Tab-separated table of C-alpha atoms and ligand atoms in Angstrom:
chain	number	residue	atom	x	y	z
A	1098	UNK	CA	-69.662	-60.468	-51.950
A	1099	UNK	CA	-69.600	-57.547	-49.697
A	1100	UNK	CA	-67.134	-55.703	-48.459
A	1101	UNK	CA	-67.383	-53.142	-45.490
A	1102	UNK	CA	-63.857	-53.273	-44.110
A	1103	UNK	CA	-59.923	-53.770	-45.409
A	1104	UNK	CA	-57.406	-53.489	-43.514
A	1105	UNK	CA	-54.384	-52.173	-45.280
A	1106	UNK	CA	-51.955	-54.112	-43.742
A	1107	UNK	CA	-48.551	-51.851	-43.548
A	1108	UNK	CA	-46.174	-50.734	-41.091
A	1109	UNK	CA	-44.958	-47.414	-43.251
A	1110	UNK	CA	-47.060	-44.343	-42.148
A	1111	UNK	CA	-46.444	-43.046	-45.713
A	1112	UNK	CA	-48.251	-45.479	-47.431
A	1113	UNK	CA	-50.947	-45.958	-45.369
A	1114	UNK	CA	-51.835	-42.442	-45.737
A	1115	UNK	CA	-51.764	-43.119	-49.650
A	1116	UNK	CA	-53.679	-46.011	-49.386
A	1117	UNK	CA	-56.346	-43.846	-47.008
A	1118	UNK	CA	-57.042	-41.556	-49.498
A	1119	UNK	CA	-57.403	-43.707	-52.418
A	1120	UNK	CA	-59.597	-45.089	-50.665
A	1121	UNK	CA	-61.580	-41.742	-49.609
A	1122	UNK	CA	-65.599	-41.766	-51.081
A	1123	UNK	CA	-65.520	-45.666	-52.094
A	1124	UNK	CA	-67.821	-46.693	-49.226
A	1125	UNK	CA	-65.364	-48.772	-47.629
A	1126	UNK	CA	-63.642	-48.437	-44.120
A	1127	UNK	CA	-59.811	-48.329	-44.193
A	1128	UNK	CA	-58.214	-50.216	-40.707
A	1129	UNK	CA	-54.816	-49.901	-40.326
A	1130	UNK	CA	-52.742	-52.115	-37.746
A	1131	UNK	CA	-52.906	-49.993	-34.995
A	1132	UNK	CA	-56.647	-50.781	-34.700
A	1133	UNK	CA	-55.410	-54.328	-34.302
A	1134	UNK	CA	-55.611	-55.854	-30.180
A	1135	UNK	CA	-52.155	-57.410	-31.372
A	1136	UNK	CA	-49.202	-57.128	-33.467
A	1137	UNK	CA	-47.781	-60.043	-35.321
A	1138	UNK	CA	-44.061	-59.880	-37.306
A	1139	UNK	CA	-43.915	-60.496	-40.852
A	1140	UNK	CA	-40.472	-60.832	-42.074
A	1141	UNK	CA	-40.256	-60.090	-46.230
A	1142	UNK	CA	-37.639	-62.108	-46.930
A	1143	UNK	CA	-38.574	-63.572	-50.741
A	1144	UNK	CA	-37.109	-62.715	-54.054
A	1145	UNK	CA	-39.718	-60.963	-55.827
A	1146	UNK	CA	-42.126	-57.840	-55.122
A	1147	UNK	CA	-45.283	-60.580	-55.283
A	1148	UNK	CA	-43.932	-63.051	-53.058
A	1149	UNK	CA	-43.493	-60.645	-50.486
A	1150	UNK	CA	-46.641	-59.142	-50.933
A	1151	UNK	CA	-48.229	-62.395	-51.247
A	1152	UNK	CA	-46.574	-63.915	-47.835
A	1153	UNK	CA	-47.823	-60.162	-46.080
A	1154	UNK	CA	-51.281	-60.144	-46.993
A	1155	UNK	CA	-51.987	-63.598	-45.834
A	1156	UNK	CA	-50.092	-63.813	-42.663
A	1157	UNK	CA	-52.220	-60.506	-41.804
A	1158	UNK	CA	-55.298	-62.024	-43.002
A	1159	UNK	CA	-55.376	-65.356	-41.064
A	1160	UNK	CA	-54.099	-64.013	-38.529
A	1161	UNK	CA	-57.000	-61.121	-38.189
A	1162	UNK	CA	-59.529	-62.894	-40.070
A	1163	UNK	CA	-60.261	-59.993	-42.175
A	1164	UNK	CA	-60.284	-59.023	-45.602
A	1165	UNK	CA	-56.034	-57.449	-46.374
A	1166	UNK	CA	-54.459	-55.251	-48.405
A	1167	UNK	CA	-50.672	-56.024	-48.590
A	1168	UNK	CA	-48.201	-53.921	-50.416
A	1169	UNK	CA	-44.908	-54.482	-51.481
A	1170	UNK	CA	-43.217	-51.454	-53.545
A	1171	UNK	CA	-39.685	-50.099	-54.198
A	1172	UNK	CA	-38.006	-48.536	-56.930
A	1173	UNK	CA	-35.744	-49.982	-59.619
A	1174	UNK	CA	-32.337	-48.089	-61.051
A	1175	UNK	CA	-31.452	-49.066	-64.169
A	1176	UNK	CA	-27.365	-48.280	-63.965
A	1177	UNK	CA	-27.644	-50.036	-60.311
A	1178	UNK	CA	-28.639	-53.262	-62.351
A	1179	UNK	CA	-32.389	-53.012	-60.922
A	1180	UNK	CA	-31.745	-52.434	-57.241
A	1181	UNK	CA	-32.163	-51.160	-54.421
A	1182	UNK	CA	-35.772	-53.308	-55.808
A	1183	UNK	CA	-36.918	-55.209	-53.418
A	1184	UNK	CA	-34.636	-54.015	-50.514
A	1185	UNK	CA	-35.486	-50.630	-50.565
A	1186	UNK	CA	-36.841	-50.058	-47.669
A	1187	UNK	CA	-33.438	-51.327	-46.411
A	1188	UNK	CA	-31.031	-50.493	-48.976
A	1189	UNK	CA	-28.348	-48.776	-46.562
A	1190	UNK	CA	-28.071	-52.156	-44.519
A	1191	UNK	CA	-27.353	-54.342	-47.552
A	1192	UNK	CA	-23.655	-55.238	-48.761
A	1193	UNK	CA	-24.696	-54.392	-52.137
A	1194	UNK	CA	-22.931	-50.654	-52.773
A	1195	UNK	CA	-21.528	-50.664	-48.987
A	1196	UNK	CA	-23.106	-50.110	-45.669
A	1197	UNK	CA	-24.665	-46.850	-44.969
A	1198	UNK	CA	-25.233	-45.416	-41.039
A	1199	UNK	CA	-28.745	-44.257	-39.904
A	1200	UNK	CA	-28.322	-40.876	-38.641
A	1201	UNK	CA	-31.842	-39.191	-39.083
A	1202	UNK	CA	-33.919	-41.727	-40.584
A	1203	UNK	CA	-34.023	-45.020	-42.623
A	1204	UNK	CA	-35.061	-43.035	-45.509
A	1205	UNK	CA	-32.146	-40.398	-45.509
A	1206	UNK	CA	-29.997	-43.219	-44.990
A	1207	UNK	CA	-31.523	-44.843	-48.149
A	1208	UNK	CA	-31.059	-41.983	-50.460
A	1209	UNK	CA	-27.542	-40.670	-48.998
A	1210	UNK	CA	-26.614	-44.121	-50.460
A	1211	UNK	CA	-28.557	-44.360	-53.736
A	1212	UNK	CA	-27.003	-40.819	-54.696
A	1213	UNK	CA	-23.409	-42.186	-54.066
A	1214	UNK	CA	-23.779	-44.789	-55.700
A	1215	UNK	CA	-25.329	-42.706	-58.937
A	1216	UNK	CA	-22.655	-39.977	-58.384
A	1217	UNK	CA	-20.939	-40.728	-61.626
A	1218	UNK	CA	-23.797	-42.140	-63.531
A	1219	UNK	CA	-25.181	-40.799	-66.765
A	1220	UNK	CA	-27.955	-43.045	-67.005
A	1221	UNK	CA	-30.606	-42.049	-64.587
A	1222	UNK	CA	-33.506	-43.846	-65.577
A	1223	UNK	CA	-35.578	-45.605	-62.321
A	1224	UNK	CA	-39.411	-46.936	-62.078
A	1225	UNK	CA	-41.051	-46.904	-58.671
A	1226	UNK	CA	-43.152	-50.610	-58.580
A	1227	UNK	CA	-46.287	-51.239	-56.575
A	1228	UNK	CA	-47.093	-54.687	-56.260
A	1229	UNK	CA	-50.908	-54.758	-54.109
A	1230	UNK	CA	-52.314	-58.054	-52.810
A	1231	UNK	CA	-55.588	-58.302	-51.778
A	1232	UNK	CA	-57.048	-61.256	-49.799
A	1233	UNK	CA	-60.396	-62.720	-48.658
A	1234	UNK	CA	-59.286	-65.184	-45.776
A	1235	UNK	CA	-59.517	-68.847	-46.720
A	1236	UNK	CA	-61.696	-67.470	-49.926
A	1237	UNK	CA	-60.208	-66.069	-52.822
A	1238	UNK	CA	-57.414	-63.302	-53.549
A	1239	UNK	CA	-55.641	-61.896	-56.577
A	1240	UNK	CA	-53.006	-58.922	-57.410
A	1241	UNK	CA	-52.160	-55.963	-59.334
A	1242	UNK	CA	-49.187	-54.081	-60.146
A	1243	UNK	CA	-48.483	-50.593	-61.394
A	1244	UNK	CA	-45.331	-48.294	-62.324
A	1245	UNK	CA	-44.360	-44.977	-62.385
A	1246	UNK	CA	-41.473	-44.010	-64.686
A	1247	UNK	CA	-38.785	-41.598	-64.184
A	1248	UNK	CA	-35.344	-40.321	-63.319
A	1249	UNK	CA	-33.249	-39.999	-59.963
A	1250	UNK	CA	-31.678	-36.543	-59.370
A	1251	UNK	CA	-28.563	-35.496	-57.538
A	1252	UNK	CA	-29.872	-33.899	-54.942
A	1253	UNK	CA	-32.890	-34.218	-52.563
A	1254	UNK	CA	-35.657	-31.989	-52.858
A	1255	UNK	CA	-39.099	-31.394	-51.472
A	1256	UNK	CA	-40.570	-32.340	-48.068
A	1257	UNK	CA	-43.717	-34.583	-48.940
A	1258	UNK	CA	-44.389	-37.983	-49.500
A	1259	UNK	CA	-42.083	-39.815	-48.381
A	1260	UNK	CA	-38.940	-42.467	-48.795
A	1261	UNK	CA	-37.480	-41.961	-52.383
A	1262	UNK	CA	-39.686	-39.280	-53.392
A	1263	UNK	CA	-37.449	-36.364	-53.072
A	1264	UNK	CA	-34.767	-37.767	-55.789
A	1265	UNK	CA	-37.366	-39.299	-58.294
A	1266	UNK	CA	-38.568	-37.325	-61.102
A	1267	UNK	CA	-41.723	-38.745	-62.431
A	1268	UNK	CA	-41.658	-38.583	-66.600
A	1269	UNK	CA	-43.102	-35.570	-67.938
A	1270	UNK	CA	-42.794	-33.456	-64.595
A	1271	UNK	CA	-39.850	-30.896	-63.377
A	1272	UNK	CA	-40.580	-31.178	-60.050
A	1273	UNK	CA	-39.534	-34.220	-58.062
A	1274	UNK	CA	-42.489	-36.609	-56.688
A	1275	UNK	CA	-41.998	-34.960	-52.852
A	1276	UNK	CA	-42.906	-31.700	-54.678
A	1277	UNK	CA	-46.127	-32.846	-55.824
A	1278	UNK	CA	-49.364	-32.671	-54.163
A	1279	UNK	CA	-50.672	-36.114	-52.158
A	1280	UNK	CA	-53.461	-35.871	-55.012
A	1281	UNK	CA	-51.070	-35.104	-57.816
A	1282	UNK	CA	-48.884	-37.854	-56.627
A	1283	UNK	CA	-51.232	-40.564	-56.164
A	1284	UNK	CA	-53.075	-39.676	-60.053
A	1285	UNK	CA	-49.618	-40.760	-61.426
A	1286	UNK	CA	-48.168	-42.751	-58.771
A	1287	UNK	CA	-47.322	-47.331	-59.216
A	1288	UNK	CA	-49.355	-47.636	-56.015
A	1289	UNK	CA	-52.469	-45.292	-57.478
A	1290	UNK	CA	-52.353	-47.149	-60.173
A	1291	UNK	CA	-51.743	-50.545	-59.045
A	1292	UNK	CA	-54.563	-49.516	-56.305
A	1293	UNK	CA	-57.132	-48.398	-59.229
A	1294	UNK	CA	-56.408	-51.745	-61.030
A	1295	UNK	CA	-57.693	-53.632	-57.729
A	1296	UNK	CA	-60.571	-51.320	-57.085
A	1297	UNK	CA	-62.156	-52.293	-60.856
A	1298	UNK	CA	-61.799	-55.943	-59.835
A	1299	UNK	CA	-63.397	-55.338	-56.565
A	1300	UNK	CA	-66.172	-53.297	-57.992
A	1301	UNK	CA	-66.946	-56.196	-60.191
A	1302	UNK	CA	-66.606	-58.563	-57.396
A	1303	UNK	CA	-69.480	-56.664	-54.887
A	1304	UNK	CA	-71.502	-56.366	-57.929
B	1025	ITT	P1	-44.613	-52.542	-45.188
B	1025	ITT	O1	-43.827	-53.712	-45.706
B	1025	ITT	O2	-44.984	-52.692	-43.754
B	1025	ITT	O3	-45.769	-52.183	-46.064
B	1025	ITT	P2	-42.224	-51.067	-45.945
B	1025	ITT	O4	-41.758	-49.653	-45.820
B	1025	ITT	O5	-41.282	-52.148	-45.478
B	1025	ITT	O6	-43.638	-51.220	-45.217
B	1025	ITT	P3	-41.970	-52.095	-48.600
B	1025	ITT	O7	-41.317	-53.323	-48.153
B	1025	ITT	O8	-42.998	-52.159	-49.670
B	1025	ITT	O9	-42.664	-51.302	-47.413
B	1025	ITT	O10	-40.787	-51.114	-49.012
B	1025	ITT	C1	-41.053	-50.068	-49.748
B	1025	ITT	C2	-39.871	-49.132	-49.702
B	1025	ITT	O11	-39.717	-48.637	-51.045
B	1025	ITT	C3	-40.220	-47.930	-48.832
B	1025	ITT	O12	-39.704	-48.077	-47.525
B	1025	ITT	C4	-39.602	-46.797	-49.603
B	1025	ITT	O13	-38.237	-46.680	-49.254
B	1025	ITT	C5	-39.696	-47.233	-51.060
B	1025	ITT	N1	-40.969	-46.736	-51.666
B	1025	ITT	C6	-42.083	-47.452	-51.955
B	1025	ITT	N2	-43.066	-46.676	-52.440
B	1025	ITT	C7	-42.559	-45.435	-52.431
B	1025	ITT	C8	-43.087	-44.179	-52.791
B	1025	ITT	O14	-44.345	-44.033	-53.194
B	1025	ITT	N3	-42.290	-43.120	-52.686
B	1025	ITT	C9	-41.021	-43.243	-52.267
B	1025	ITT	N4	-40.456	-44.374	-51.873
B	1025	ITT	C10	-41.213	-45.473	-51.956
């Protein structure tokens, strides 16, 4: 098989900046969907991390007829009974814990609520989940997953990265993960590892 192009098939400017540089030095071109003529709507609307990743990368891919990488990632609290999961990216919208108001960003909005809702917790324990789909239209495509363990603080700190990242405090670390360094961060990060997973399965597939 050979592979010259992937198009990494997100709308979130954070990730695909992730996903850019992992990909950095492989030989392979990274597209994004602003190189796409058109824009299609996916809705994730399914129960599970690989459903939704599943239903992304293969609306992209038949639709553009190119080889897709679809994520689908969020980050699981253990006292909030697993969520926000797999509505992270719009946790302040969802009944669960109340309704939150966008006044900055999605992402504020996102974390103003999770650190309500932990206010009184002692347990703090949270794993960030990266679920990557890759698919070959109308060929073949498989999956990998990765996690990065941790804890959520009370307050947000540290301006990189991006969504969660300033309240989650990766194991072993003081800082929190929008402290670290895009390099540091993606060596211990659930998508850098989910995304080294794929690349030995690719390797063995242009082989
Ligand atoms: P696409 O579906 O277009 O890829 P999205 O932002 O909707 O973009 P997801 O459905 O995978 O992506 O939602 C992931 C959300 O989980 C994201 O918006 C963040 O709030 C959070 N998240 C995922 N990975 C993260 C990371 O590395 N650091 C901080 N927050 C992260």
């Amino acid at each position: 098989m050979k592979l010259k192009k992937i198009l990494i098939a997100t709308t979130n400017k954070g990730k695909l900046r992730e996903f850019k540089q992992l990909f950095e030095n492989t030989g392979i071109e990274i597209l994004s969907l602003e190189d796409m003529p058109e824009r299609i709507e996916v809705e994730e609307d399914k129960e599970t991390f690989l459903e939704n990743a599943i239903k992304k990368a293969k609306k992209y891919g038949d639709f553009y007829k190119i080889p897709v990488i679809a994520e689908d990632a969020g980050l699981e609290v253990e006292a909030l009974n697993n969520y926000p999961g797999v509505y992270s990216a719009r946790f302040y919208s969802i009944d669960f814990g109340g309704k939150v108001e966008v006044k900055e960003n999605k992402d504020k909005a996102n974390i103003e609520k999770l650190l309500k809702l932990m206010k009184d917790k002692e347990n703090r324990k949270a794993r960030f989940v990266s679920v990557v789909v890759f698919y070959y239209p109308e060929e073949f495509g498989f999956w990998t997953e990765g996690y990065c363990y941790g804890e959520i603080t009370d307050k947000p700190k540290g301006e990189k990265g991006f969504g969660y990242d300033p309240v989650f405090i990766p194991e072993g670390y003081s800082e929190t993960m929008a402290e670290l360094d895009p390099e540091e961060k993606n060596r211990i990060s659930h998508r850098g590892k989910a995304v080294s997973k794929l690349m030995e399965r690719l390797k063995k597939l242009m082989n």
